Structures are given as structure tokens and as C-alpha cells.
CSV table of C-alpha atoms in Angstrom, one decimal:
chain,number,residue,atom,x,y,z
A,54,MET,CA,-0.1,0.0,0.1
A,55,SER,CA,1.3,3.7,-1.0
A,56,ASP,CA,-1.4,5.4,-1.1
A,57,GLN,CA,-0.1,8.2,1.7
A,58,GLU,CA,-4.1,8.9,2.5
A,59,THR,CA,-4.5,5.3,3.5
A,60,ILE,CA,-1.5,5.0,5.7
A,61,ARG,CA,-2.6,8.1,7.5
A,62,VAL,CA,-5.7,7.5,8.2
A,63,TYR,CA,-4.5,4.4,9.8
A,64,ASP,CA,-1.3,5.8,11.9
A,65,ASN,CA,-4.1,8.5,12.8
A,66,LYS,CA,-6.8,5.4,14.2
A,67,ILE,CA,-4.9,3.0,15.9
A,68,ASP,CA,-7.0,3.0,19.1
A,69,ASP,CA,-10.2,2.6,16.5
A,70,TYR,CA,-8.4,0.2,14.6
A,71,LEU,CA,-7.7,-1.5,18.4
A,72,GLY,CA,-11.1,-1.8,19.3
A,73,MET,CA,-12.5,-3.3,16.5
A,74,VAL,CA,-10.5,-6.4,15.8
A,75,ASP,CA,-10.1,-9.3,18.1
A,76,ASP,CA,-7.2,-10.7,20.5
A,77,HIS,CA,-8.8,-13.7,21.7
A,78,GLY,CA,-7.5,-16.5,19.0
A,79,PRO,CA,-7.9,-17.4,15.4
A,80,ASP,CA,-11.1,-17.1,13.3
A,81,ALA,CA,-12.5,-20.1,11.6
A,82,VAL,CA,-10.6,-18.8,8.4
A,83,LEU,CA,-7.4,-18.4,10.0
A,84,SER,CA,-8.0,-21.4,11.4
A,85,SER,CA,-7.6,-23.1,8.4
A,86,PHE,CA,-5.1,-21.1,6.8
A,87,MET,CA,-3.2,-22.2,9.5
A,88,SER,CA,-4.2,-25.9,9.0
A,89,LYS,CA,-2.8,-25.9,5.7
A,90,VAL,CA,0.4,-24.1,5.9
A,91,THR,CA,3.3,-26.7,6.8
A,92,PRO,CA,3.8,-27.1,10.7
A,93,GLY,CA,6.3,-24.2,11.8
A,94,GLY,CA,7.1,-23.0,8.5
A,95,PHE,CA,7.7,-19.7,7.5
A,96,VAL,CA,4.5,-17.1,6.7
A,97,LEU,CA,4.3,-13.3,5.6
A,98,ASP,CA,1.5,-11.3,7.5
A,99,LEU,CA,1.3,-8.8,4.8
A,100,GLY,CA,-0.4,-5.9,6.3
A,101,CYS,CA,-0.4,-6.9,9.7
A,102,GLY,CA,-2.0,-4.3,11.4
A,103,PRO,CA,-1.1,-4.3,15.1
A,104,ALA,CA,-0.1,-8.1,14.5
A,105,HIS,CA,-2.9,-9.8,16.0
A,106,SER,CA,-2.8,-12.8,13.2
A,107,SER,CA,1.1,-12.5,13.7
A,108,SER,CA,0.5,-13.6,17.5
A,109,VAL,CA,-1.5,-16.3,17.0
A,110,MET,CA,0.1,-17.9,14.4
A,111,ARG,CA,3.3,-17.6,16.3
A,112,ALA,CA,1.6,-18.8,19.3
A,113,ASN,CA,0.5,-22.3,17.2
A,114,GLY,CA,4.5,-23.0,16.2
A,115,PHE,CA,4.6,-21.0,13.0
A,116,LEU,CA,7.5,-18.2,12.1
A,117,VAL,CA,5.6,-14.8,11.5
A,118,ASP,CA,7.0,-12.1,9.0
A,119,PRO,CA,4.6,-9.0,9.8
A,120,VAL,CA,4.6,-5.9,7.7
A,121,ASP,CA,2.6,-2.9,7.6
A,122,ALA,CA,2.9,0.3,5.7
A,123,SER,CA,1.9,2.1,8.8
A,124,GLU,CA,5.1,2.7,11.0
A,125,GLY,CA,2.0,3.6,13.9
A,126,MET,CA,0.2,-0.3,13.2
A,127,VAL,CA,4.5,-1.4,13.3
A,128,LYS,CA,4.9,0.2,16.6
A,129,ILE,CA,1.5,-0.9,18.4
A,130,ALA,CA,2.7,-4.2,16.6
A,131,ASN,CA,5.8,-4.7,18.4
A,132,GLU,CA,5.1,-2.6,21.8
A,133,LYS,CA,2.5,-5.0,22.5
A,134,PHE,CA,3.4,-8.6,21.0
A,135,ASP,CA,7.4,-8.1,20.2
A,136,ILE,CA,6.8,-9.7,17.2
A,137,ASN,CA,9.5,-8.3,14.9
A,138,ALA,CA,6.9,-6.4,12.7
A,139,ARG,CA,8.5,-4.3,10.3
A,140,VAL,CA,7.4,-1.3,8.0
A,141,ALA,CA,7.1,-2.1,4.5
A,142,VAL,CA,4.7,-1.5,1.2
A,143,PHE,CA,3.2,-4.4,-1.2
A,144,GLU,CA,6.0,-3.3,-3.8
A,145,ASP,CA,9.2,-4.0,-0.8
A,146,ILE,CA,8.0,-8.1,-1.7
A,147,ASN,CA,10.6,-9.2,-4.1
A,148,SER,CA,12.0,-12.7,-2.3
A,149,THR,CA,12.3,-16.1,-4.0
A,150,ALA,CA,11.0,-18.9,-2.4
A,151,GLU,CA,11.3,-18.1,1.0
A,152,TYR,CA,7.5,-18.3,2.4
A,153,ASP,CA,5.5,-21.7,3.6
A,154,GLY,CA,2.4,-18.7,3.5
A,155,ILE,CA,1.3,-15.7,2.9
A,156,TRP,CA,-1.5,-14.5,4.8
A,157,ALA,CA,-3.4,-11.4,3.0
A,158,ASN,CA,-6.3,-10.5,5.3
A,159,PHE,CA,-8.0,-7.1,3.6
A,160,SER,CA,-4.8,-5.7,3.0
A,161,LEU,CA,-4.0,-5.6,-0.8
A,162,LEU,CA,-7.8,-4.0,-1.1
A,163,HIS,CA,-6.2,-1.4,-0.2
A,164,ALA,CA,-3.4,-1.4,-3.6
A,165,ALA,CA,-4.0,0.1,-6.8
A,166,ALA,CA,-6.2,-1.9,-9.7
A,167,ASP,CA,-2.7,-1.6,-11.6
A,168,ASP,CA,-0.5,-3.3,-9.7
A,169,LEU,CA,-2.3,-6.0,-8.0
A,170,PRO,CA,-2.2,-8.5,-11.0
A,171,ASP,CA,1.9,-8.1,-10.3
A,172,ILE,CA,1.6,-7.4,-7.0
A,173,ILE,CA,-0.1,-10.9,-6.5
A,174,LYS,CA,2.5,-12.2,-9.4
A,175,ALA,CA,6.0,-11.3,-6.7
A,176,LEU,CA,3.7,-13.2,-4.2
A,177,HIS,CA,3.7,-16.3,-5.9
A,178,LYS,CA,7.2,-15.9,-6.6
A,179,ALA,CA,7.8,-14.9,-2.5
A,180,MET,CA,6.1,-18.3,-2.0
A,181,LYS,CA,7.8,-22.1,-1.9
A,182,ALA,CA,5.9,-24.9,-4.4
A,183,GLY,CA,2.8,-26.0,-2.2
A,184,GLY,CA,2.6,-22.7,0.3
A,185,VAL,CA,-0.7,-21.3,1.2
A,186,PHE,CA,-1.5,-18.4,0.2
A,187,HIS,CA,-5.3,-16.3,1.9
A,188,LEU,CA,-6.5,-13.8,0.3
A,189,GLY,CA,-9.1,-10.9,2.1
A,190,MET,CA,-10.9,-8.9,-0.3
A,191,LYS,CA,-14.3,-6.9,-0.4
A,192,ILE,CA,-16.1,-7.8,-3.6
A,193,GLY,CA,-17.5,-4.7,-6.0
A,194,SER,CA,-16.2,-3.1,-8.6
A,195,GLY,CA,-14.3,0.2,-9.3
A,196,ALA,CA,-12.6,1.7,-6.7
A,197,SER,CA,-13.5,4.8,-3.8
A,198,ARG,CA,-12.4,6.3,-0.4
A,199,ASP,CA,-14.4,5.9,2.8
A,200,LYS,CA,-15.3,8.3,4.8
A,201,PHE,CA,-12.4,8.1,6.8
A,202,GLY,CA,-10.0,8.9,3.1
A,203,ARG,CA,-8.9,5.1,2.9
A,204,LEU,CA,-8.2,4.1,-1.3
A,205,TYR,CA,-10.1,0.9,-1.5
A,206,THR,CA,-10.2,-1.6,-5.2
A,207,TYR,CA,-12.8,-3.4,-5.5
A,208,TYR,CA,-13.2,-7.1,-7.2
A,209,SER,CA,-15.7,-9.4,-8.7
A,210,GLN,CA,-14.1,-13.6,-7.5
A,211,GLN,CA,-13.4,-13.6,-11.0
A,212,GLN,CA,-11.1,-11.2,-11.4
A,213,LEU,CA,-9.2,-12.3,-8.1
A,214,CYS,CA,-8.9,-16.1,-9.1
A,215,ASP,CA,-8.4,-14.6,-13.0
A,216,TYR,CA,-5.7,-12.8,-11.2
A,217,LEU,CA,-4.2,-15.8,-8.9
A,218,LEU,CA,-4.1,-18.6,-11.8
A,219,ALA,CA,-2.1,-15.9,-14.3
A,220,ALA,CA,0.0,-15.7,-11.1
A,221,GLY,CA,0.7,-20.0,-11.3
A,222,PHE,CA,-1.7,-20.3,-8.5
A,223,THR,CA,-4.0,-22.8,-8.0
A,224,ILE,CA,-7.2,-22.3,-6.3
A,225,ASP,CA,-8.2,-23.8,-3.3
A,226,GLU,CA,-11.1,-22.8,-1.4
A,227,ILE,CA,-13.4,-19.9,-2.0
A,228,GLU,CA,-15.4,-18.2,1.2
A,229,THR,CA,-18.1,-15.2,0.6
A,230,THR,CA,-19.5,-13.3,3.4
A,231,GLU,CA,-20.4,-10.1,4.4
A,232,GLY,CA,-19.3,-7.8,7.9
A,233,THR,CA,-18.4,-4.3,8.8
A,234,GLY,CA,-14.8,-3.1,9.4
A,235,LEU,CA,-13.6,0.4,10.5
A,236,ALA,CA,-16.2,1.9,8.5
A,237,GLY,CA,-19.1,0.0,10.0
A,238,GLU,CA,-20.9,-0.5,6.3
A,239,LEU,CA,-22.1,-3.8,6.1
A,240,GLU,CA,-20.0,-5.0,2.2
A,241,SER,CA,-19.1,-8.7,0.7
A,242,TRP,CA,-16.0,-9.8,1.5
A,243,ILE,CA,-14.8,-13.1,0.2
A,244,SER,CA,-11.2,-15.1,1.3
A,245,ILE,CA,-9.5,-17.2,-1.8
A,246,CYS,CA,-7.3,-20.1,-0.2
A,247,SER,CA,-4.9,-21.1,-3.1
A,248,ILE,CA,-1.6,-22.9,-3.5
A,249,ALA,CA,1.4,-21.7,-5.0
């Protein structure tokens, strides 16, 4: 995420975000993801926020690499969990065959539409063969800013699957639901689990 307005919102809304996220354990989607990743594997938490998911994964025996574009979120993550979170944007991920899993839960929706296919290709390259990729997004079309000014880009299920397949992933599981985020608006969500 290199949209400076979106990063600023996350830096300024840390307390609100902390009040919204659940930190008492894994939800069903995170539990499913962990069950598919090699036990003890190395997992990139892309857009980790305050690193609740990373802390759960670490508690379940995984090595984690939590990254976020928001310096404020990274600071809170490290203060709360001592988890070595670091500041990075999507385009900074350029390794080869490093990760057993990538958890991108509602983070890549902040990437510009023109950038997403290349980001997904770079993530595929960063994964070991057979690695597990979780992609959580909001379903829709176009791009807009929410009431706080965060940039969101929306996609159809087919578009996301096409990007994943073009990058070399195999689709493993798709789940759709509805939920509310920080802005409090009910939206359609999608979780796609794919294999590198």
C-alpha cells in the first residue's frame, strides 16, 4: 500500500482499529489457513496491522514476518507482541521461495487496480512450492475512498481468481460472506485460499 492518505488514516485511527479487531484467538478462516500451512512454516503477514493474526500464528508454532505500511501499526504490534514487525509496502516483497504461507487479509484491497496483478505475481514468486496464500478482499467494482479517506479497490470473484491463476496459483477454497470494518458499513467479503 503506497497510498499516503490510506497510510495516514491507519496511523491516526490506531485506537479505533484496536477496538475493532479481535485478539482472543483465531477465527475460522485463520484456523483453516494454519491447518494448510506446513507446521512450523515461515508466514508473511502482509498488512499485519497490530499483528493479532501474527501473534496467533506464532502461538501455533509458525515463524512470522509481519509487515505493514503504517509506522503506527508496526509500533503498536511490536509494543504489544514483541513480534519484530517491520514497515514495508506491497512492492517491497521481492524475495524468491521464502515463505510457506502468505496471509493477506483485507490488505491488498488498498493496492491500486493496475498494480494488483504484478503484486500477486511477486507474492507467488516469494512462496515455496506448495505454499498457501490467503487473500481476503471486498467484492465489488471500481475504486473509492471510505468516510475516513482510505482507498479501496474492489474486484469480482472472477477477477481475483483470474489474477491468482495467471500468477501460477491453484485455487483451493473460496468463501464469501458479509461484514463490517472500521468504517462500519456492511459489505460483501471474499476469502480465497490458493496454493503456489
